[in-house]
mmCIF file of C-alpha atoms in Angstrom:
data_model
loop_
_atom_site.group_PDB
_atom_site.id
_atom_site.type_symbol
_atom_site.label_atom_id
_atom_site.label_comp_id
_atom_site.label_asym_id
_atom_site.label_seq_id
_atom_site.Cartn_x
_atom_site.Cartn_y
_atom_site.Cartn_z
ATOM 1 C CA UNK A 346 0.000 0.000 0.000
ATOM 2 C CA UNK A 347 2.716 2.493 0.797
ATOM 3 C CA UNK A 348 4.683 1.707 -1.977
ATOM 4 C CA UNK A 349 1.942 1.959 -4.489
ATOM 5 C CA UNK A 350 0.821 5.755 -2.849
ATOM 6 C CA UNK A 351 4.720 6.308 -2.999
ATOM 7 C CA UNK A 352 4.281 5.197 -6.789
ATOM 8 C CA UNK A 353 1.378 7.263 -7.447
ATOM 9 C CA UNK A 354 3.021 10.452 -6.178
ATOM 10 C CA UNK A 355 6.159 9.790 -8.241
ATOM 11 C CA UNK A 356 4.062 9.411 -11.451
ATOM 12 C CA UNK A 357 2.405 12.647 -10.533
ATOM 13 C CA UNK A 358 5.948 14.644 -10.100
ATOM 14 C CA UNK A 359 7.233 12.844 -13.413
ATOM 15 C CA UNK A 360 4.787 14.195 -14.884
ATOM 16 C CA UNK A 361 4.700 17.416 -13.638
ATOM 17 C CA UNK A 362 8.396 17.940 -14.077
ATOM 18 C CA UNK A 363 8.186 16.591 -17.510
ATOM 19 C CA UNK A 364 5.572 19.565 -18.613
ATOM 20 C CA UNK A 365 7.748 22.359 -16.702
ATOM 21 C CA UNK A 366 10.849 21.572 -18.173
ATOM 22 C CA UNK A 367 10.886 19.329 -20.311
ATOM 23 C CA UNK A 368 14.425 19.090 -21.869
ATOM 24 C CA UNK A 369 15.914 20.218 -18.822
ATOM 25 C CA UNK A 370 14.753 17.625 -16.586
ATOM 26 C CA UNK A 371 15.342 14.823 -19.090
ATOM 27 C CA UNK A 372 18.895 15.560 -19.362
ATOM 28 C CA UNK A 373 19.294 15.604 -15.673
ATOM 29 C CA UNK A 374 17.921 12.989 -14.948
ATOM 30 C CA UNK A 375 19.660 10.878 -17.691
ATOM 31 C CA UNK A 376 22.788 11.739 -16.346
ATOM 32 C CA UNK A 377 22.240 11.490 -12.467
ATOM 33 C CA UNK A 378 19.540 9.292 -12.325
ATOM 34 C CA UNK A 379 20.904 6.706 -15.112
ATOM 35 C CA UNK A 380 24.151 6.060 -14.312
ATOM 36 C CA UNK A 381 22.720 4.720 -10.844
ATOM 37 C CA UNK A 382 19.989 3.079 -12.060
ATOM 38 C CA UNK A 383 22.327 1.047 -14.265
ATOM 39 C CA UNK A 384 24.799 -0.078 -11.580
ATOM 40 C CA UNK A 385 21.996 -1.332 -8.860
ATOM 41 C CA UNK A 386 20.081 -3.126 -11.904
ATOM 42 C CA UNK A 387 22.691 -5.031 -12.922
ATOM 43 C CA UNK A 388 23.666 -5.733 -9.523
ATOM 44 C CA UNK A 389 20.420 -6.688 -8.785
ATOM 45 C CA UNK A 390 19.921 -8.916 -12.480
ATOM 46 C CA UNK A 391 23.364 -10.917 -11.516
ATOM 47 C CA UNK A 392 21.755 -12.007 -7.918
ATOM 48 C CA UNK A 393 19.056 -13.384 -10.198
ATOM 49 C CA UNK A 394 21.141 -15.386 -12.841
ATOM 50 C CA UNK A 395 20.065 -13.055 -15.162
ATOM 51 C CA UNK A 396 16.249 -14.802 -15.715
ATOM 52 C CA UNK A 397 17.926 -17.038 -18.061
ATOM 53 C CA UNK A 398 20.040 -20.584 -18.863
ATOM 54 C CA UNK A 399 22.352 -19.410 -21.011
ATOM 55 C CA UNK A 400 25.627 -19.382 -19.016
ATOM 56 C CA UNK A 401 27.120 -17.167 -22.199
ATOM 57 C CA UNK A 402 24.733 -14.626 -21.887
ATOM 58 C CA UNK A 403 26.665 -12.250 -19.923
ATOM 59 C CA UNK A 404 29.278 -12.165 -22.250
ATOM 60 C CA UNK A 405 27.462 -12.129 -25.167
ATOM 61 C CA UNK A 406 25.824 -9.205 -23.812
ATOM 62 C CA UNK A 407 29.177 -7.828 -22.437
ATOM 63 C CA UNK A 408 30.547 -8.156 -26.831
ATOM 64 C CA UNK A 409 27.646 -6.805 -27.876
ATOM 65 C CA UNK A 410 27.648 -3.480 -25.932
ATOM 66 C CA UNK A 411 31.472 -3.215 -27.123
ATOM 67 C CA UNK A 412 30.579 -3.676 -30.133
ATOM 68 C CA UNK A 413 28.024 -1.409 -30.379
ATOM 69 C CA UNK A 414 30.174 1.389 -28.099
ATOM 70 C CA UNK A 415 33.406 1.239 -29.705
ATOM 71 C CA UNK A 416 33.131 2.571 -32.741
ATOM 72 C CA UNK A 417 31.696 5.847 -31.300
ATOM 73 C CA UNK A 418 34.063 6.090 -28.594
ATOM 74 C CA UNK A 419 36.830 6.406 -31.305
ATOM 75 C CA UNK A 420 35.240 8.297 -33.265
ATOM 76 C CA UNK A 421 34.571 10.980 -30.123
ATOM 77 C CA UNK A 422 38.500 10.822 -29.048
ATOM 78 C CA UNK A 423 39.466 11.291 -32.924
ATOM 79 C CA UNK A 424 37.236 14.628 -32.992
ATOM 80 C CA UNK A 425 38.529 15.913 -30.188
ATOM 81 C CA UNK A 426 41.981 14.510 -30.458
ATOM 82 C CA UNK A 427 42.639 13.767 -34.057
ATOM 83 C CA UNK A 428 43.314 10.587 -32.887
ATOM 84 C CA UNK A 429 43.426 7.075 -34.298
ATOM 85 C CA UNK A 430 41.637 8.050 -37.693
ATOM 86 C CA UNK A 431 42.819 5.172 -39.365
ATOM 87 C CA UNK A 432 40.746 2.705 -37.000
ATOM 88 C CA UNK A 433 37.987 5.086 -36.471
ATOM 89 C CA UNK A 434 37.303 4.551 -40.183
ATOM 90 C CA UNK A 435 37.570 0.774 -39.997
ATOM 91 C CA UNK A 436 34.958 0.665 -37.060
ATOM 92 C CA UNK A 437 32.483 3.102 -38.523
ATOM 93 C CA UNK A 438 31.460 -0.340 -41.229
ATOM 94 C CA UNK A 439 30.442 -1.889 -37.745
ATOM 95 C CA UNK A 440 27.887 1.633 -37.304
ATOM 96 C CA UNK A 441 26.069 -0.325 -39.889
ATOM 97 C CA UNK A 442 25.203 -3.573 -38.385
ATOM 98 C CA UNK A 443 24.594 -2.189 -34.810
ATOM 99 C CA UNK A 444 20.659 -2.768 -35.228
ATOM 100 C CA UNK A 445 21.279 -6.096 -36.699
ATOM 101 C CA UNK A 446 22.936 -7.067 -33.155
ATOM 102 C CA UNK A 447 20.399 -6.176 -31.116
ATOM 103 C CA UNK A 448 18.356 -8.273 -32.926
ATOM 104 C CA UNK A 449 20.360 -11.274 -32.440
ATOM 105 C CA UNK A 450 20.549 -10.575 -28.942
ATOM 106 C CA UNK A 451 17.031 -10.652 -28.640
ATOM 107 C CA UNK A 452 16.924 -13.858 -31.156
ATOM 108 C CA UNK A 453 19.642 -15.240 -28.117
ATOM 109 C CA UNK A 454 17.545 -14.428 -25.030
ATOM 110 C CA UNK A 455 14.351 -15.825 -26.325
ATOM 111 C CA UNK A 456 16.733 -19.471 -26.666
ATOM 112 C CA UNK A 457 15.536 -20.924 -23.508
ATOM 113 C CA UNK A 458 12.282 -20.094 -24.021
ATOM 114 C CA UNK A 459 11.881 -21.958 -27.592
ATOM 115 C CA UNK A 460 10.904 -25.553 -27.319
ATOM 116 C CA UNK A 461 13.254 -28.400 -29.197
ATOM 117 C CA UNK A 462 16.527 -29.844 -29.596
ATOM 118 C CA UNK A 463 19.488 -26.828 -29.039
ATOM 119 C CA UNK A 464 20.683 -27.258 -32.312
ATOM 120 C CA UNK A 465 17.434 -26.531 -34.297
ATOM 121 C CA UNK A 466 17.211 -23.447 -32.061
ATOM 122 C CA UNK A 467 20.580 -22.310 -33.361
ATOM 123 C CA UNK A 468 19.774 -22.957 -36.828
ATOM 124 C CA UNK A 469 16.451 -20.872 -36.432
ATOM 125 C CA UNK A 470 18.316 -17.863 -35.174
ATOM 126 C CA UNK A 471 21.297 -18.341 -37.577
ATOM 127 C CA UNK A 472 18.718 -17.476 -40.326
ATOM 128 C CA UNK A 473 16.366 -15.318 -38.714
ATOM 129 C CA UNK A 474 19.296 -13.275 -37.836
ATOM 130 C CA UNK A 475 20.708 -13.127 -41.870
ATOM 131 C CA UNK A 476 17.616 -12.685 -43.026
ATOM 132 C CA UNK A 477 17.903 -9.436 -40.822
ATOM 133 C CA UNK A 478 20.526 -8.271 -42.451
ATOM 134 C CA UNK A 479 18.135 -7.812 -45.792
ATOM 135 C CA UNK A 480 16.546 -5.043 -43.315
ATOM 136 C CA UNK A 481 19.641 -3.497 -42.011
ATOM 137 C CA UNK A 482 18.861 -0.260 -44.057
ATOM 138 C CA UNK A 483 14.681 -0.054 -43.514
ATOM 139 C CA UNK A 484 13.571 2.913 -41.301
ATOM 140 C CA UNK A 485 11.081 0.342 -40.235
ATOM 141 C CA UNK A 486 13.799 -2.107 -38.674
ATOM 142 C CA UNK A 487 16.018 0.913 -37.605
ATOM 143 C CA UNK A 488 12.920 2.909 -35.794
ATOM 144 C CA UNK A 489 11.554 -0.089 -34.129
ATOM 145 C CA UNK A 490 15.214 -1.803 -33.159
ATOM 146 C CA UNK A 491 17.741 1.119 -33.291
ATOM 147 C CA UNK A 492 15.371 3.852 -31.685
ATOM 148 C CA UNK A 493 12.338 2.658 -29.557
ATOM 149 C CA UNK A 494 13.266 -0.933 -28.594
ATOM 150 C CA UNK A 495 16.187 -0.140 -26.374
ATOM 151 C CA UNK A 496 14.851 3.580 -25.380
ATOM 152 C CA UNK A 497 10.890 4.063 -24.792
ATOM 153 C CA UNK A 498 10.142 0.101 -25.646
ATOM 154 C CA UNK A 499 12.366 -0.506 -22.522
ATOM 155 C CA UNK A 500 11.558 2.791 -20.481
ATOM 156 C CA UNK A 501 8.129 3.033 -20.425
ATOM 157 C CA UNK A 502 6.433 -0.710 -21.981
ATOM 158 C CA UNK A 503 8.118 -3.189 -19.951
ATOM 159 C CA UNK A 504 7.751 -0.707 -17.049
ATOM 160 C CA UNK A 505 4.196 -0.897 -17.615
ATOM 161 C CA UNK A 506 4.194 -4.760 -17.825
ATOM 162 C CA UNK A 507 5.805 -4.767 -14.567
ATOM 163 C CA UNK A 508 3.510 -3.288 -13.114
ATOM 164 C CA UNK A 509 0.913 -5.486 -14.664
ATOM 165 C CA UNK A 510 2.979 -8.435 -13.288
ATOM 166 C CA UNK A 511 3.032 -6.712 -9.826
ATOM 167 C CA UNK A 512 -0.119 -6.203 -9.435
ATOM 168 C CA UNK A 513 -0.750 -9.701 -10.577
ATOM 169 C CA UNK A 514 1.024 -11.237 -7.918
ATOM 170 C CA UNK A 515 -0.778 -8.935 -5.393
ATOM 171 C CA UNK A 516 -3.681 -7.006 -6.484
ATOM 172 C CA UNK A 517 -4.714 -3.553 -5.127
ATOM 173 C CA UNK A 518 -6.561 -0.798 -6.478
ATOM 174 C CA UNK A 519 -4.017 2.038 -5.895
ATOM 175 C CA UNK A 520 -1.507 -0.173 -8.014
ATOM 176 C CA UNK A 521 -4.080 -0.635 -10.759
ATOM 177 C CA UNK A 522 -4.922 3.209 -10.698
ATOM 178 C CA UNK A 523 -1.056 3.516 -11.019
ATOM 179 C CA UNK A 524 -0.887 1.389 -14.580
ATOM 180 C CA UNK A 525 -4.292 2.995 -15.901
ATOM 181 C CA UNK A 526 -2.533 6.316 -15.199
ATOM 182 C CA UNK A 527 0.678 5.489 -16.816
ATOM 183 C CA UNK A 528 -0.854 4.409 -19.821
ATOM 184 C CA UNK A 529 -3.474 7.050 -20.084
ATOM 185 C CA UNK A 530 -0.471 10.076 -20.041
ATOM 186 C CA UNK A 531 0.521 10.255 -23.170
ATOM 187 C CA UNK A 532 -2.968 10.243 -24.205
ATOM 188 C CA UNK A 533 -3.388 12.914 -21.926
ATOM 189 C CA UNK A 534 0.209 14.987 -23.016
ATOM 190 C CA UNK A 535 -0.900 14.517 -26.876
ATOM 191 C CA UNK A 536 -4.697 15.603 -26.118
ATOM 192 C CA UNK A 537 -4.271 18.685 -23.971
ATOM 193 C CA UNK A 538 -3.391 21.958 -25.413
ATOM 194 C CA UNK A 539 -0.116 22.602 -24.211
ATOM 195 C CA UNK A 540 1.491 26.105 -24.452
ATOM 196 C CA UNK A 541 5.729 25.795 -23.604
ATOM 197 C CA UNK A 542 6.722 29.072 -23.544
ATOM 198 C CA UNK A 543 10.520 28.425 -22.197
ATOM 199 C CA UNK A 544 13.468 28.944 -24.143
ATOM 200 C CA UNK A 545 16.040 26.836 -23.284
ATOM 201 C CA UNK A 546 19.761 27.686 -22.010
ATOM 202 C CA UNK A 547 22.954 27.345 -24.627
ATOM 203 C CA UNK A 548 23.600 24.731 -22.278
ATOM 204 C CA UNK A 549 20.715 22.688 -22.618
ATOM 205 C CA UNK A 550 20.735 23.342 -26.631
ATOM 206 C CA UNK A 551 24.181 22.107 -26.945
ATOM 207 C CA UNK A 552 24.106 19.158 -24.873
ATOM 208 C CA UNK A 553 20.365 17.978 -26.339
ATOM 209 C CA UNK A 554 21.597 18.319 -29.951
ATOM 210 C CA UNK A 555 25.529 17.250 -29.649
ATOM 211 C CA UNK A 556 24.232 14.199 -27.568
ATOM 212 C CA UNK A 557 21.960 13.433 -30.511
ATOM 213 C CA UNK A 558 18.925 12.906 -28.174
ATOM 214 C CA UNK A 559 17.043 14.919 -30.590
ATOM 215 C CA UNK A 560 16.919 11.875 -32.876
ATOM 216 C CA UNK A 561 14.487 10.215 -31.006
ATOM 217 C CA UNK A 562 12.368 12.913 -30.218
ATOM 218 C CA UNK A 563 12.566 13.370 -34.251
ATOM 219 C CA UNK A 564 11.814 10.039 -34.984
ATOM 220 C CA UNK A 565 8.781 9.653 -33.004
ATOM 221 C CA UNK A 566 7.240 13.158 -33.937
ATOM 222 C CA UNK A 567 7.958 11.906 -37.949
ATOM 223 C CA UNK A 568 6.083 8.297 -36.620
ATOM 224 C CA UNK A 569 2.973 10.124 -35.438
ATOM 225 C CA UNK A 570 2.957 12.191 -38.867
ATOM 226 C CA UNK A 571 3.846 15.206 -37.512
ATOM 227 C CA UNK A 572 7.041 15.445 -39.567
ATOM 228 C CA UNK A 573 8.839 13.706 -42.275
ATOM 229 C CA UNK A 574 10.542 12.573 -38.861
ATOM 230 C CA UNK A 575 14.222 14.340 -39.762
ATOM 231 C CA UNK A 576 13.092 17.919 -38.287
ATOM 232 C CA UNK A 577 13.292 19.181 -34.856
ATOM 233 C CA UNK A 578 13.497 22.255 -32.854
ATOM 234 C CA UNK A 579 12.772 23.287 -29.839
ATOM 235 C CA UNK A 580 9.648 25.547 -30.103
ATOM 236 C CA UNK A 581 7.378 23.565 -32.325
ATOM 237 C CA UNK A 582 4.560 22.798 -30.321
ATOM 238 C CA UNK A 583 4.568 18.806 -31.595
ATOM 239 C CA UNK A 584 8.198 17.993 -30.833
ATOM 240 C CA UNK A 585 7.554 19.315 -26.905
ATOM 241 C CA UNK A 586 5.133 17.284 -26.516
ATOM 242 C CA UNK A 587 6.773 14.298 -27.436
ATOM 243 C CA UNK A 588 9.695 15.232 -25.493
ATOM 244 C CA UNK A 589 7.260 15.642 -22.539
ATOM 245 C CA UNK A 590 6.222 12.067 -23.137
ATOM 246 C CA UNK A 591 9.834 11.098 -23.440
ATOM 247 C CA UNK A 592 10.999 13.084 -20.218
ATOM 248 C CA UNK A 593 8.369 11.497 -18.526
ATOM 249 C CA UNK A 594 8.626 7.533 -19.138
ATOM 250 C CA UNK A 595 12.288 7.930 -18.355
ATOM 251 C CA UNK A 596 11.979 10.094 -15.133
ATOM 252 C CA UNK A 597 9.107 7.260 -14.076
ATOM 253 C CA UNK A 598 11.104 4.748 -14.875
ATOM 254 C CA UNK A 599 14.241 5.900 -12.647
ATOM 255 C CA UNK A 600 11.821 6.700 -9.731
ATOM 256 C CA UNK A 601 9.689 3.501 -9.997
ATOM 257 C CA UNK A 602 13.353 1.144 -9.932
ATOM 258 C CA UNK A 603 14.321 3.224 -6.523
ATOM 259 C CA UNK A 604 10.528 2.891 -5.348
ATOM 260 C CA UNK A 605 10.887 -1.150 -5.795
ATOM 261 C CA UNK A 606 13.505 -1.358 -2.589
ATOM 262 C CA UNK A 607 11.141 -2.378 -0.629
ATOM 263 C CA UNK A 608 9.336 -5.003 -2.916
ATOM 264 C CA UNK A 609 12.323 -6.982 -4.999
ATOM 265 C CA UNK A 610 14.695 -5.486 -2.315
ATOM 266 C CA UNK A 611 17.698 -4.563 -4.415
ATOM 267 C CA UNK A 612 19.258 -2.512 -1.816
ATOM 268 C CA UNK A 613 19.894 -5.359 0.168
ATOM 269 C CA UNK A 614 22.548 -6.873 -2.008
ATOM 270 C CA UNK A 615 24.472 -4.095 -1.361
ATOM 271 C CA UNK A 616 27.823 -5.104 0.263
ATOM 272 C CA UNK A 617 29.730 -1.834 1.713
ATOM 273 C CA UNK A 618 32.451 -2.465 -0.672
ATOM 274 C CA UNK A 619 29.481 -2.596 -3.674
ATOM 275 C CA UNK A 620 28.363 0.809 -2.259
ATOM 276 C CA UNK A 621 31.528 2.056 -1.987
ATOM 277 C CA UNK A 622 31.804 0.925 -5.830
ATOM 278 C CA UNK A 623 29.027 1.773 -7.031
ATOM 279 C CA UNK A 624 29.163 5.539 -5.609
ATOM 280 C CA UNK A 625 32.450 5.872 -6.989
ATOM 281 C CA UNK A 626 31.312 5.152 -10.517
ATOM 282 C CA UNK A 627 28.192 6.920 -9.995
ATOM 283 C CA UNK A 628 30.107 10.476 -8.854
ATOM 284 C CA UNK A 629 32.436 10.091 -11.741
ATOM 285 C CA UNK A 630 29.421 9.332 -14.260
ATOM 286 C CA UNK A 631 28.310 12.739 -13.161
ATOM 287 C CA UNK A 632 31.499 14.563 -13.213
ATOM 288 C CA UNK A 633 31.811 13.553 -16.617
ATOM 289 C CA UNK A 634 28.374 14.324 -18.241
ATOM 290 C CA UNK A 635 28.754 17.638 -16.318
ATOM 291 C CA UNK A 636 32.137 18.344 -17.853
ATOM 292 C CA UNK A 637 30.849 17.455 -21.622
ATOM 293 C CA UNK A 638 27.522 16.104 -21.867
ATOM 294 C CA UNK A 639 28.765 14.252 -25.313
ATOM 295 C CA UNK A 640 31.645 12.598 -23.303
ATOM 296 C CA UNK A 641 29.728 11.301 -20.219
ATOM 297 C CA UNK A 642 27.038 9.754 -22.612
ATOM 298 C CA UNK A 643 29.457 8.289 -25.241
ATOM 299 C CA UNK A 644 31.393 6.945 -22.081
ATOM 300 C CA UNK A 645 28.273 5.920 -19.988
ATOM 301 C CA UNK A 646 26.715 4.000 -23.047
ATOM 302 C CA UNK A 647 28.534 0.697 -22.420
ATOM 303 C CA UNK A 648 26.864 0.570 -19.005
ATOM 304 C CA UNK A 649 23.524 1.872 -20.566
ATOM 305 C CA UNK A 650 23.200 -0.712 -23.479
ATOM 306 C CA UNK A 651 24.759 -3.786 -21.219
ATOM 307 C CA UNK A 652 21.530 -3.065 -18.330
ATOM 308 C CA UNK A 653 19.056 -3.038 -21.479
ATOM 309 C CA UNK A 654 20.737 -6.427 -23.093
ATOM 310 C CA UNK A 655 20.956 -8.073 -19.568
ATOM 311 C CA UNK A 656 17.204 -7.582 -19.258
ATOM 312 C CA UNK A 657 16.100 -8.808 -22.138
ATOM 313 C CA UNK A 658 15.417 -12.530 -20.636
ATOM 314 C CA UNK A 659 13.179 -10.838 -17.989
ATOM 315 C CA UNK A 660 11.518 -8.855 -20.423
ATOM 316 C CA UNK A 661 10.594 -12.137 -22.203
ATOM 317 C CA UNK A 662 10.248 -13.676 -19.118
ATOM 318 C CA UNK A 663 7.263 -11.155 -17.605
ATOM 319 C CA UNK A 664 5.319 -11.211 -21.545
ATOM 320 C CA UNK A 665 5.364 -15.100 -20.990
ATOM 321 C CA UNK A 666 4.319 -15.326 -17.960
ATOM 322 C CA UNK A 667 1.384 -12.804 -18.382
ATOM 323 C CA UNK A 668 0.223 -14.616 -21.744
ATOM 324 C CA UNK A 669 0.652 -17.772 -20.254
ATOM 325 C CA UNK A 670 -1.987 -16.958 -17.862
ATOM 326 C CA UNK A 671 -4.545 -15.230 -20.202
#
């Protein structure tokens, strides 16, 4: 009961918070909020096995985020640097496969979960993942893998599923008010009139645009037909909506995972050397994104990606489970 009334008033000051400043708030909480969010999931994933068989997981997931990270850490240190130029082209090929790797992540994760014999379950995702790369260049593949799966599809969806599962397990009204509200906001956000009248700082237009965060919101304005979805500014009335949306699932998301201490009880696998850790990372995660927003992201996006890939087993995991029992 108290944490769903705890839950209730942290959907309420997302919410708020996202309408007053939007952009702001978003990149605040991405870079103080995230970095700790990542390091305690994890944390709290490994205690777990994961959700999954697979004793390769981790490092496939572990690959995959260098994989995906690499490239673009090179090619940050050789802009401001002039630095390695000659491997920074090599890696950039790899930019073009990134989506395609995801994909076979997820194609991995769902292997325990597929009945029959392990070697007809390889074969199945050996083809399902080259017949991917037919799709590596569709904005179809790209929006739905690339952009939403491992931002709002993971931020806001599976939050929401979650919650469905939670209040499976132990059903209360406040806790179904909770889901009804979180899916009814961005009904809400795209339905009432609006007016932003804020300009933002240099600050905040620099580090939105340079971190290429603008991309999504972009994207998803150019999905609901709003734009031809390459456009953005930071006036139009369309693209601060969606960044409200956006600043919102992300600043509910980070608030519902600290909210959830006292119902998966995370916090208590915290060793004093963990916390000692885990603060150390988290202060210089800050530092960093507060020294050049660019930087701190481009460094922090190992950690980011590797907490999304890590959860994809629970994420199929929780759909199962709540099919299975419709």
């Amino acid at each position: 009961m108290k944490t769903s009334l705890l839950n209730l008033l942290l959907i309420a000051l997302s919410l708020f918070l996202a309408i007053f400043l939007p952009f702001e708030v978003f990149l605040i909480a991405y870079a103080v909020l995230g970095p700790l969010h990542y390091i305690t999931e994890i944390n709290w994933l490994k205690s777990k096995n994961y959700f999954t068989t697979n004793r390769y997981w981790v490092l496939v997931c572990l690959i995959s985020s260098l994989f995906i990270v690499l490239p673009k850490l090179i090619s940050l240190i050789n802009k401001k640097f002039n630095a390695f130029e000659d491997l920074n082209n090599t890696l950039q090929v790899f930019n073009e496969y990134t989506n395609n790797f995801i994909f076979l992540l997820i194609l991995i994760a769902l292997l325990p979960f597929i009945k029959g014999l392990k070697k007809h379950k390889i074969v199945l995702i050996v083809l399902c993942f080259l017949a991917s790369l037919f799709f590596k260049n569709s904005s179809f593949f790209t929006f739905i893998i690339g952009v939403l799966l491992i931002t709002l599809v993971h931020v806001y969806l599976f939050s929401i599923l979650f919650m469905i599962y939670g209040y499976k397990k132990k059903a209360s009204v406040l806790e179904l008010l909770n889901i009804i509200l979180v899916v009814c906001i961005p009904i809400i956000i795209f339905l009432v009139p609006i007016d932003y009248v804020n300009q933002v700082s240099k600050i905040t237009y620099d580090s939105y645009i340079s971190s290429g965060f603008y991309i999504l919101n972009a994207k998803i304005a150019g999905f609901l037909g709003y734009t031809n979805g390459n456009e953005f500014n930071f006036v139009n009335n369309h693209f601060v909506k969606v960044q409200i949306f956006i600043t919102f699932a992300y600043l509910n998301h980070y608030f519902n995972w600290f909210a959830k201490t006292t119902q998966i009880k995370w916090h208590k696998l915290l060793s004093f050397k963990k916390v000692i850790s885990i603060i150390s990372i988290w202060l210089v995660s800050v530092f960093l994104y507060w020294y050049d927003y660019k930087i701190g992201l481009t460094a922090l996006l190992f950690l980011s990606l590797l907490h999304v890939f890590l959860e994809f087993p629970l994420n199929i995991k929780t759909i199962k489970n709540l099919f299975s029992s419709l």
